[in-house]
Coordinates of C-alpha atoms in Angstrom, one line a residue:
X1 CA 10.1 -3.9 12.8
X2 CA 9.1 -3.3 16.2
X3 CA 6.4 -0.7 16.7
X4 CA 5.7 1.4 19.4
X5 CA 3.0 4.3 20.6
X6 CA 2.0 6.3 23.3
X7 CA -1.4 6.4 22.4
X8 CA -4.5 3.9 22.5
X9 CA -4.0 2.1 19.2
X10 CA -3.8 -1.2 18.3
X11 CA -0.6 -1.8 16.2
X12 CA 0.8 -4.5 13.8
X13 CA 3.8 -4.6 11.3
X14 CA 3.9 -7.8 8.6
X15 CA 5.4 -8.4 5.2
X16 CA 3.1 -9.0 2.0
X17 CA 3.9 -8.5 -1.6
X18 CA 2.8 -5.5 -3.5
X19 CA 1.2 -5.0 -6.6
X20 CA 4.7 -4.8 -8.7
X21 CA 5.6 -8.3 -6.9
X22 CA 8.2 -6.5 -4.1
X23 CA 8.0 -7.5 -0.9
X24 CA 6.8 -4.6 1.1
X25 CA 6.0 -3.9 4.7
X26 CA 2.5 -3.1 5.7
X27 CA 2.0 -1.0 9.3
X28 CA -1.6 -1.1 10.7
X29 CA -2.8 1.1 13.4
X30 CA -6.3 0.8 14.7
X31 CA -8.5 3.2 17.3
X32 CA -12.0 2.8 18.7
X33 CA -14.1 5.7 19.9
X34 CA -17.4 5.2 22.4
X35 CA -19.9 8.1 22.1
X36 CA -20.3 10.4 25.3
X37 CA -22.0 13.1 25.7
X38 CA -22.0 14.0 21.9
X39 CA -18.4 13.5 21.8
X40 CA -15.9 10.7 20.7
X41 CA -14.0 9.3 23.5
X42 CA -11.0 7.1 22.8
X43 CA -11.3 3.6 24.0
X44 CA -8.3 2.4 25.8
X45 CA -8.0 -1.1 24.2
X46 CA -8.5 -1.7 20.6
X47 CA -8.5 -4.6 19.4
X48 CA -7.4 -5.9 16.0
X49 CA -9.6 -8.7 14.4
X50 CA -7.4 -11.5 12.9
X51 CA -10.2 -13.5 11.5
X52 CA -13.4 -12.7 9.4
X53 CA -16.7 -13.5 11.7
X54 CA -20.1 -14.1 9.7
X55 CA -23.6 -14.4 11.3
X56 CA -23.6 -18.4 11.2
X57 CA -22.4 -20.5 8.4
X58 CA -20.0 -18.7 6.5
X59 CA -21.3 -20.1 3.1
X60 CA -24.9 -18.7 3.2
X61 CA -24.7 -15.8 6.0
X62 CA -23.6 -12.3 5.8
X63 CA -20.3 -11.6 6.7
X64 CA -20.4 -9.5 10.2
X65 CA -16.9 -8.2 10.7
X66 CA -14.1 -8.3 8.3
X67 CA -10.3 -8.9 9.5
X68 CA -8.2 -6.2 9.9
X69 CA -5.4 -7.8 8.3
X70 CA -5.3 -6.4 4.6
X71 CA -2.2 -5.5 3.0
X72 CA -4.3 -2.3 1.6
X73 CA -7.0 -0.9 0.2
X74 CA -8.2 1.4 -2.6
X75 CA -9.7 4.5 -0.8
X76 CA -11.6 4.2 2.6
X77 CA -14.2 1.3 3.2
X78 CA -17.0 2.9 5.4
X79 CA -19.2 0.5 6.8
X80 CA -22.6 1.0 9.0
X81 CA -24.0 -1.3 11.1
X82 CA -27.8 -0.3 11.9
X83 CA -30.9 -1.0 12.2
X84 CA -33.4 0.5 9.9
X85 CA -36.1 2.5 12.4
X86 CA -39.1 4.6 11.1
X87 CA -39.9 8.3 11.9
X88 CA -41.3 8.7 15.2
X89 CA -41.9 5.2 15.9
X90 CA -44.6 5.0 13.4
X91 CA -45.9 1.9 12.1
X92 CA -45.0 1.9 8.3
X93 CA -44.9 -0.7 5.3
X94 CA -42.1 1.3 4.0
X95 CA -39.4 4.1 4.3
X96 CA -35.9 5.2 2.7
X97 CA -32.5 4.7 4.2
X98 CA -29.8 6.6 3.3
X99 CA -26.0 7.7 3.7
X100 CA -24.2 10.9 2.8
X101 CA -20.9 12.5 3.3
X102 CA -21.2 16.2 1.6
X103 CA -19.5 16.3 -1.7
X104 CA -18.2 12.7 -1.0
X105 CA -20.9 10.0 -0.9
X106 CA -24.4 9.5 -1.0
X107 CA -26.1 6.1 -1.2
X108 CA -29.8 5.1 -0.6
X109 CA -32.3 2.6 -0.8
X110 CA -36.0 1.2 0.6
X111 CA -36.8 -1.0 3.6
X112 CA -40.2 -2.7 3.2
X113 CA -41.9 -4.8 6.4
X114 CA -42.3 -8.5 5.8
X115 CA -43.8 -9.7 2.7
X116 CA -44.3 -12.7 0.6
X117 CA -45.1 -14.1 -3.0
X118 CA -48.1 -15.8 -3.2
X119 CA -49.5 -18.3 -5.9
X120 CA -52.9 -17.5 -6.7
X121 CA -55.5 -20.3 -7.8
X122 CA -54.9 -19.4 -11.7
X123 CA -51.0 -19.6 -11.0
X124 CA -50.6 -15.8 -10.7
X125 CA -48.0 -14.7 -8.4
X126 CA -49.0 -11.5 -6.5
X127 CA -46.7 -9.9 -3.9
X128 CA -48.7 -9.6 -0.2
X129 CA -48.4 -5.8 1.0
X130 CA -45.6 -5.3 3.5
X131 CA -46.4 -5.8 7.4
X132 CA -46.4 -2.5 9.1
X133 CA -43.5 -2.2 11.2
X134 CA -41.3 0.4 13.2
X135 CA -37.7 -1.3 12.9
X136 CA -35.8 -3.4 10.4
X137 CA -32.5 -4.8 10.9
X138 CA -30.5 -3.9 7.9
X139 CA -28.7 -7.1 7.1
X140 CA -27.9 -9.0 3.6
X141 CA -30.4 -11.9 5.0
X142 CA -33.4 -9.4 3.7
X143 CA -31.8 -8.4 0.2
X144 CA -32.4 -10.0 -2.8
X145 CA -30.4 -13.3 -3.1
X146 CA -30.5 -16.8 -1.4
X147 CA -30.3 -20.4 -2.8
X148 CA -32.6 -22.5 -4.8
X149 CA -32.8 -26.2 -6.0
X150 CA -33.0 -27.0 -9.7
X151 CA -34.9 -29.7 -11.0
X152 CA -31.5 -32.6 -10.7
X153 CA -31.3 -31.5 -7.0
X154 CA -28.4 -28.9 -7.5
X155 CA -28.4 -25.9 -5.3
X156 CA -28.2 -22.9 -7.5
X157 CA -26.7 -19.8 -5.1
X158 CA -27.4 -16.3 -6.3
X159 CA -23.3 -15.2 -6.0
X160 CA -24.0 -11.8 -5.0
X161 CA -25.7 -12.6 -2.1
X162 CA -26.0 -16.1 -0.9
X163 CA -27.5 -15.2 2.5
X164 CA -30.5 -13.3 1.2
X165 CA -34.2 -14.1 0.1
X166 CA -36.6 -13.9 -3.0
X167 CA -34.1 -15.4 -5.8
X168 CA -35.9 -18.3 -7.4
X169 CA -36.2 -20.2 -11.0
X170 CA -38.9 -20.9 -13.0
X171 CA -38.6 -24.4 -11.3
X172 CA -38.8 -23.3 -7.6
X173 CA -41.9 -21.3 -8.8
X174 CA -43.5 -24.7 -10.2
X175 CA -42.9 -26.5 -7.0
X176 CA -44.0 -23.9 -4.3
X177 CA -46.9 -21.7 -3.6
X178 CA -45.1 -19.0 -1.6
X179 CA -41.9 -17.6 -0.6
X180 CA -40.2 -14.4 1.3
X181 CA -40.1 -11.6 -0.8
X182 CA -37.0 -9.1 -0.1
X183 CA -37.5 -6.3 2.7
X184 CA -34.4 -4.3 1.4
X185 CA -34.0 -2.9 -2.0
X186 CA -34.7 -0.1 -4.9
X187 CA -38.3 1.3 -4.5
X188 CA -38.5 0.6 -8.3
X189 CA -37.4 -2.9 -8.0
X190 CA -40.3 -3.5 -5.4
X191 CA -42.6 -2.5 -7.8
X192 CA -42.1 -5.1 -10.4
X193 CA -45.0 -7.9 -10.9
X194 CA -42.6 -10.4 -11.8
X195 CA -41.2 -12.9 -9.3
X196 CA -38.6 -14.1 -11.5
X197 CA -37.3 -10.3 -12.0
X198 CA -33.8 -10.0 -10.3
X199 CA -33.0 -7.1 -7.9
X200 CA -30.2 -5.4 -6.9
X201 CA -28.6 -6.1 -3.5
X202 CA -28.3 -3.4 -1.1
X203 CA -27.1 -2.8 2.2
X204 CA -24.4 -1.2 4.7
X205 CA -22.5 -3.9 5.8
X206 CA -19.0 -5.6 4.5
X207 CA -19.2 -7.9 1.7
X208 CA -17.7 -11.3 1.9
X209 CA -14.2 -12.2 -0.3
X210 CA -16.3 -15.0 -1.5
X211 CA -19.3 -13.1 -2.7
X212 CA -19.3 -11.2 -6.3
X213 CA -18.6 -8.8 -7.2
X214 CA -15.8 -8.8 -4.9
X215 CA -14.2 -12.2 -5.5
X216 CA -13.9 -11.3 -9.3
X217 CA -11.0 -8.9 -8.0
X218 CA -8.8 -11.8 -6.4
X219 CA -7.7 -12.7 -10.0
X220 CA -7.1 -16.1 -11.5
X221 CA -5.9 -18.9 -9.1
X222 CA -5.1 -21.6 -11.8
X223 CA -2.3 -24.1 -12.3
X224 CA -0.2 -21.3 -13.9
X225 CA -0.5 -19.2 -11.0
X226 CA 0.5 -22.2 -8.8
X227 CA 3.3 -23.1 -10.6
X228 CA 5.0 -19.7 -11.5
X229 CA 3.8 -17.1 -9.5
X230 CA 2.8 -18.8 -5.7
X231 CA 2.7 -17.1 -2.9
X232 CA 2.2 -13.7 -4.8
X233 CA -1.1 -12.7 -6.2
X234 CA -2.5 -13.2 -9.9
X235 CA -1.3 -11.2 -12.4
X236 CA -4.9 -10.2 -12.8
X237 CA -5.4 -9.4 -9.3
X238 CA -6.6 -6.1 -8.2
X239 CA -6.0 -4.2 -4.8
X240 CA -9.7 -3.3 -4.6
X241 CA -10.0 -7.2 -3.6
X242 CA -9.3 -5.8 0.0
X243 CA -12.2 -3.5 -0.4
X244 CA -15.1 -4.8 2.0
X245 CA -17.8 -2.2 1.7
X246 CA -20.1 -1.7 -0.9
X247 CA -19.1 -0.3 -3.8
X248 CA -21.5 3.2 -3.2
X249 CA -19.3 3.2 0.3
X250 CA -15.7 3.2 -1.2
X251 CA -14.6 6.7 -0.9
X252 CA -11.6 7.1 -2.9
X253 CA -9.5 9.7 -2.4
X254 CA -9.5 8.6 1.2
X255 CA -11.1 9.9 3.7
X256 CA -9.0 11.6 6.5
X257 CA -11.4 12.1 9.6
X258 CA -13.5 14.9 10.6
X259 CA -15.8 14.2 8.0
X260 CA -19.7 14.6 8.9
X261 CA -21.4 11.4 8.2
X262 CA -25.2 11.6 7.8
X263 CA -27.6 8.4 8.0
X264 CA -31.0 8.7 7.4
X265 CA -33.6 6.2 8.6
X266 CA -32.0 4.7 11.2
X267 CA -33.3 6.3 14.2
X268 CA -37.0 7.2 15.7
X269 CA -35.8 10.7 16.1
X270 CA -34.7 11.8 12.7
X271 CA -31.5 11.6 10.9
X272 CA -28.1 10.7 12.6
X273 CA -25.3 13.0 12.0
X274 CA -21.9 12.4 13.0
X275 CA -18.5 14.0 13.0
X276 CA -15.6 11.4 12.6
X277 CA -13.4 11.9 15.2
X278 CA -10.4 14.5 14.2
X279 CA -7.6 12.3 14.8
X280 CA -4.6 11.0 12.4
X281 CA -2.4 8.9 12.6
X282 CA 1.8 8.9 11.6
X283 CA 4.6 6.6 11.6
X284 CA 7.9 7.8 12.7
X285 CA 10.8 5.8 11.5
X286 CA 13.9 5.2 13.2
X287 CA 15.3 5.4 16.5
X288 CA 15.3 9.1 16.2
X289 CA 11.9 9.2 14.5
X290 CA 13.2 11.9 11.8
X291 CA 11.3 10.2 9.0
X292 CA 7.7 10.7 9.8
X293 CA 5.0 9.3 7.1
X294 CA 1.3 9.9 7.3
X295 CA -0.7 6.9 7.4
X296 CA -3.8 6.5 5.2
X297 CA -7.3 6.2 7.0
X298 CA -8.9 3.0 4.5
X299 CA -11.5 1.8 7.3
X300 CA -14.5 3.5 9.0
X301 CA -16.7 1.3 10.8
X302 CA -19.8 3.0 12.4
X303 CA -22.0 0.7 14.6
X304 CA -25.4 2.6 15.2
X305 CA -27.3 -0.5 15.8
X306 CA -28.5 1.0 19.5
X307 CA -31.4 3.0 20.1
X308 CA -29.5 4.9 22.0
X309 CA -27.1 7.2 20.6
X310 CA -24.8 7.1 23.9
X311 CA -24.1 3.5 22.5
X312 CA -22.8 4.4 19.1
X313 CA -19.1 3.5 18.3
X314 CA -16.5 4.1 15.7
X315 CA -13.8 2.2 14.7
X316 CA -10.9 4.1 12.6
X317 CA -8.0 1.7 10.9
X318 CA -5.0 3.7 9.2
X319 CA -2.4 1.7 7.1
X320 CA 0.8 2.3 5.6
X321 CA 3.2 0.5 2.9
X322 CA 6.7 0.6 3.4
X323 CA 8.8 -0.1 0.2
X324 CA 12.0 -0.8 2.3
X325 CA 10.8 -2.8 5.2
X326 CA 14.2 -4.0 6.4
X327 CA 15.7 -0.4 6.6
X328 CA 14.4 0.2 9.8
X329 CA 14.3 -1.8 12.7
X330 CA 11.7 0.0 14.8
X331 CA 9.3 2.7 14.5
X332 CA 6.9 4.6 16.6
X333 CA 3.1 5.6 15.6
X334 CA 1.9 8.9 17.0
X335 CA -2.0 10.3 16.9
X336 CA -2.3 13.8 16.3
X337 CA -5.4 16.3 15.8
X338 CA -6.9 17.2 12.5
X339 CA -7.6 21.1 12.2
X340 CA -11.2 21.8 11.0

């Protein structure tokens, strides 16, 4: 299908197997917006990401940018790139970070300055007080996880976050005298005196397809799948596999645009409150465009890393499944304003 648009959108059409094993068409539209004088201004040249981008080695560093080419998602992925910043730039040992969309979503965790687990002369482990800081990158490198080595020399990776820190075994404790403690987590978990106590993984960024629990939604790729179903997805595959946002940041039913997103703990000036762009997309099928179909906003990515709000950015992705992809040879994607 040939797609056209008169709006600043990056578009793509491809075919994929739907969840009922039939072949469907997938239409994608992406818009990017920059911040200017407290309003969003559309970028004239949005770009579709065609591959996953990692901070470094894909096996042991966080996913920075998920590819945009997905057949579909359940609800809307909300992804936020941010740096935790203390109130009034004060030097603090820790402070809370939160994300809220009224009546839809609330997610919070704690960030802390660098600290270490240290073994005392009698073998007792204690966690040093956090250093006083005013900024902490919100990255899975600083959340609980990582890789340790067992007595046989085999690496033991924490599958929910291979890039993190603080994950140790009894063997590791017997061989080491100190190691880095996580800086992102729940306040109650930071109070545990046990260096072996497992912590939950927290952050705002995308989860890699190879990490748990996301990997578990892909289904079973065994010999039966290879001989009876390939190239279709396994029978136990779930569409949520394509959701890259942390579970608390997946919104079902989907967002529509216009929502106010409030992010606390990421600006020295106080909570950041941003209204998502008031725009939506529809696909007009056929030469006369007489069959419009509303597209679903399934990915919202906010970039709040800059200390200057004028540098904030948001990407929106709409997606639509077509049950009969060969019925139409062309289609136009139109953007339209949402009412408050």
